[in-house]
Amino acid sequence: VSDTSGSMAGPAATRAISEAVGIAQAAGAPITFIACDAQVHRVTQCRSAQEMIAANIGGGGTHFTPAFDAIKKLPKKPSLVIFATDGEGA
C-alpha cells in the first residue's frame, strides 16, 4: 500500500516506489499495489517502477482504514502487507 496523501509527495513517494519495485523484483512476480490517501484510488498489479508511478495517484488527507478494507476485498488474501506511509493519518 502506498500512502498518496499530500505529505507523502516528493522524496517520500520516490522512496515508497523504490521499495515497492525492490519487493516486486525480489518476489519475481507482480505485486498488488494499492494507492490510498483518504480513499483508495487504485488497486492494480504492478511489476515495474513505471507501472507503480502511474498507479500512485492521490494527494488528499490520510486515512488507513480504506486501504485495509481494500485488502479484505482482494480475491486472494496476501500473506504479507507492506504499508509505505509517513504515519500522519487517522
PDB file of C-alpha atoms in Angstrom:
ATOM      1  CA  VAL A   1       0.000   0.000   0.000  1.00  0.00           C
ATOM      2  CA  SER A   2       1.333   3.422  -0.884  1.00  0.00           C
ATOM      3  CA  ASP A   3       0.120   6.403   1.143  1.00  0.00           C
ATOM      4  CA  THR A   4      -0.551   9.005  -1.556  1.00  0.00           C
ATOM      5  CA  SER A   5      -1.515  11.871   0.750  1.00  0.00           C
ATOM      6  CA  GLY A   6      -0.089  15.344   0.243  1.00  0.00           C
ATOM      7  CA  SER A   7       2.535  14.847   2.961  1.00  0.00           C
ATOM      8  CA  MET A   8       3.952  11.877   1.017  1.00  0.00           C
ATOM      9  CA  ALA A   9       4.738  13.924  -2.105  1.00  0.00           C
ATOM     10  CA  GLY A  10       8.276  14.265  -3.431  1.00  0.00           C
ATOM     11  CA  PRO A  11      11.121  12.275  -1.845  1.00  0.00           C
ATOM     12  CA  ALA A  12       8.810  10.188   0.375  1.00  0.00           C
ATOM     13  CA  ALA A  13       6.808   8.998  -2.633  1.00  0.00           C
ATOM     14  CA  THR A  14      10.008   8.252  -4.541  1.00  0.00           C
ATOM     15  CA  ARG A  15      11.318   6.142  -1.651  1.00  0.00           C
ATOM     16  CA  ALA A  16       8.000   4.268  -1.365  1.00  0.00           C
ATOM     17  CA  ILE A  17       8.014   3.417  -5.092  1.00  0.00           C
ATOM     18  CA  SER A  18      11.679   2.407  -4.950  1.00  0.00           C
ATOM     19  CA  GLU A  19      10.985  -0.010  -2.099  1.00  0.00           C
ATOM     20  CA  ALA A  20       7.915  -1.439  -3.845  1.00  0.00           C
ATOM     21  CA  VAL A  21       9.948  -2.047  -7.008  1.00  0.00           C
ATOM     22  CA  GLY A  22      12.597  -3.830  -4.947  1.00  0.00           C
ATOM     23  CA  ILE A  23       9.949  -6.041  -3.380  1.00  0.00           C
ATOM     24  CA  ALA A  24       8.456  -6.909  -6.782  1.00  0.00           C
ATOM     25  CA  GLN A  25      11.916  -7.733  -8.155  1.00  0.00           C
ATOM     26  CA  ALA A  26      12.778  -9.876  -5.124  1.00  0.00           C
ATOM     27  CA  ALA A  27       9.459 -11.709  -5.400  1.00  0.00           C
ATOM     28  CA  GLY A  28       9.977 -12.251  -9.116  1.00  0.00           C
ATOM     29  CA  ALA A  29       6.292 -11.558  -9.648  1.00  0.00           C
ATOM     30  CA  PRO A  30       3.907  -8.635  -9.866  1.00  0.00           C
ATOM     31  CA  ILE A  31       2.694  -7.177  -6.591  1.00  0.00           C
ATOM     32  CA  THR A  32      -0.756  -5.903  -5.751  1.00  0.00           C
ATOM     33  CA  PHE A  33      -0.238  -2.147  -5.490  1.00  0.00           C
ATOM     34  CA  ILE A  34      -2.828  -0.046  -3.640  1.00  0.00           C
ATOM     35  CA  ALA A  35      -2.712   3.758  -3.867  1.00  0.00           C
ATOM     36  CA  CYS A  36      -4.650   5.313  -0.997  1.00  0.00           C
ATOM     37  CA  ASP A  37      -4.922   8.644   0.804  1.00  0.00           C
ATOM     38  CA  ALA A  38      -8.313   9.261   2.424  1.00  0.00           C
ATOM     39  CA  GLN A  39      -9.736   6.843  -0.151  1.00  0.00           C
ATOM     40  CA  VAL A  40      -8.448   4.071  -2.369  1.00  0.00           C
ATOM     41  CA  HIS A  41      -7.605   5.433  -5.811  1.00  0.00           C
ATOM     42  CA  ARG A  42      -6.143   2.370  -7.459  1.00  0.00           C
ATOM     43  CA  VAL A  43      -5.711  -1.357  -6.870  1.00  0.00           C
ATOM     44  CA  THR A  44      -3.606  -2.934  -9.584  1.00  0.00           C
ATOM     45  CA  GLN A  45      -0.915  -5.498 -10.311  1.00  0.00           C
ATOM     46  CA  CYS A  46       2.474  -3.860 -10.884  1.00  0.00           C
ATOM     47  CA  ARG A  47       5.932  -5.112 -11.695  1.00  0.00           C
ATOM     48  CA  SER A  48       7.850  -2.012 -12.774  1.00  0.00           C
ATOM     49  CA  ALA A  49       8.578   1.455 -11.441  1.00  0.00           C
ATOM     50  CA  GLN A  50       6.706   2.959 -14.383  1.00  0.00           C
ATOM     51  CA  GLU A  51       3.560   0.989 -13.554  1.00  0.00           C
ATOM     52  CA  MET A  52       3.767   1.986  -9.886  1.00  0.00           C
ATOM     53  CA  ILE A  53       4.400   5.654 -10.647  1.00  0.00           C
ATOM     54  CA  ALA A  54       1.351   5.658 -12.938  1.00  0.00           C
ATOM     55  CA  ALA A  55      -0.758   3.982 -10.223  1.00  0.00           C
ATOM     56  CA  ASN A  56       0.462   6.193  -7.375  1.00  0.00           C
ATOM     57  CA  ILE A  57      -2.315   8.807  -7.505  1.00  0.00           C
ATOM     58  CA  GLY A  58      -3.959  10.789  -4.733  1.00  0.00           C
ATOM     59  CA  GLY A  59      -2.969  13.856  -2.767  1.00  0.00           C
ATOM     60  CA  GLY A  60      -5.641  14.268  -0.106  1.00  0.00           C
ATOM     61  CA  GLY A  61      -5.534  13.535   3.611  1.00  0.00           C
ATOM     62  CA  THR A  62      -4.639  10.160   5.081  1.00  0.00           C
ATOM     63  CA  HIS A  63      -6.971   7.501   6.445  1.00  0.00           C
ATOM     64  CA  PHE A  64      -5.630   3.991   6.897  1.00  0.00           C
ATOM     65  CA  THR A  65      -8.955   2.131   7.076  1.00  0.00           C
ATOM     66  CA  PRO A  66      -9.851   2.336   3.343  1.00  0.00           C
ATOM     67  CA  ALA A  67      -6.598   0.608   2.389  1.00  0.00           C
ATOM     68  CA  PHE A  68      -7.206  -2.255   4.806  1.00  0.00           C
ATOM     69  CA  ASP A  69     -10.817  -2.528   3.633  1.00  0.00           C
ATOM     70  CA  ALA A  70      -9.497  -2.871   0.055  1.00  0.00           C
ATOM     71  CA  ILE A  71      -7.106  -5.608   1.177  1.00  0.00           C
ATOM     72  CA  LYS A  72     -10.000  -7.540   2.727  1.00  0.00           C
ATOM     73  CA  LYS A  73     -11.813  -7.411  -0.640  1.00  0.00           C
ATOM     74  CA  LEU A  74      -8.929  -8.870  -2.665  1.00  0.00           C
ATOM     75  CA  PRO A  75      -9.849 -12.211  -4.268  1.00  0.00           C
ATOM     76  CA  LYS A  76      -6.624 -13.754  -2.967  1.00  0.00           C
ATOM     77  CA  LYS A  77      -5.544 -12.716   0.519  1.00  0.00           C
ATOM     78  CA  PRO A  78      -1.917 -11.586   0.710  1.00  0.00           C
ATOM     79  CA  SER A  79       0.500 -13.336   3.033  1.00  0.00           C
ATOM     80  CA  LEU A  80       2.297 -10.042   3.624  1.00  0.00           C
ATOM     81  CA  VAL A  81       1.188  -6.399   3.555  1.00  0.00           C
ATOM     82  CA  ILE A  82       3.643  -3.516   3.455  1.00  0.00           C
ATOM     83  CA  PHE A  83       2.204  -0.051   4.001  1.00  0.00           C
ATOM     84  CA  ALA A  84       4.539   2.795   2.956  1.00  0.00           C
ATOM     85  CA  THR A  85       3.428   5.852   4.919  1.00  0.00           C
ATOM     86  CA  ASP A  86       4.799   8.742   6.940  1.00  0.00           C
ATOM     87  CA  GLY A  87       2.339   7.785   9.677  1.00  0.00           C
ATOM     88  CA  GLU A  88       0.494  11.100   9.522  1.00  0.00           C
ATOM     89  CA  GLY A  89      -3.076   9.844   9.314  1.00  0.00           C
ATOM     90  CA  ALA A  90      -6.134   8.544  11.017  1.00  0.00           C
TER      91      ALA A  90
END
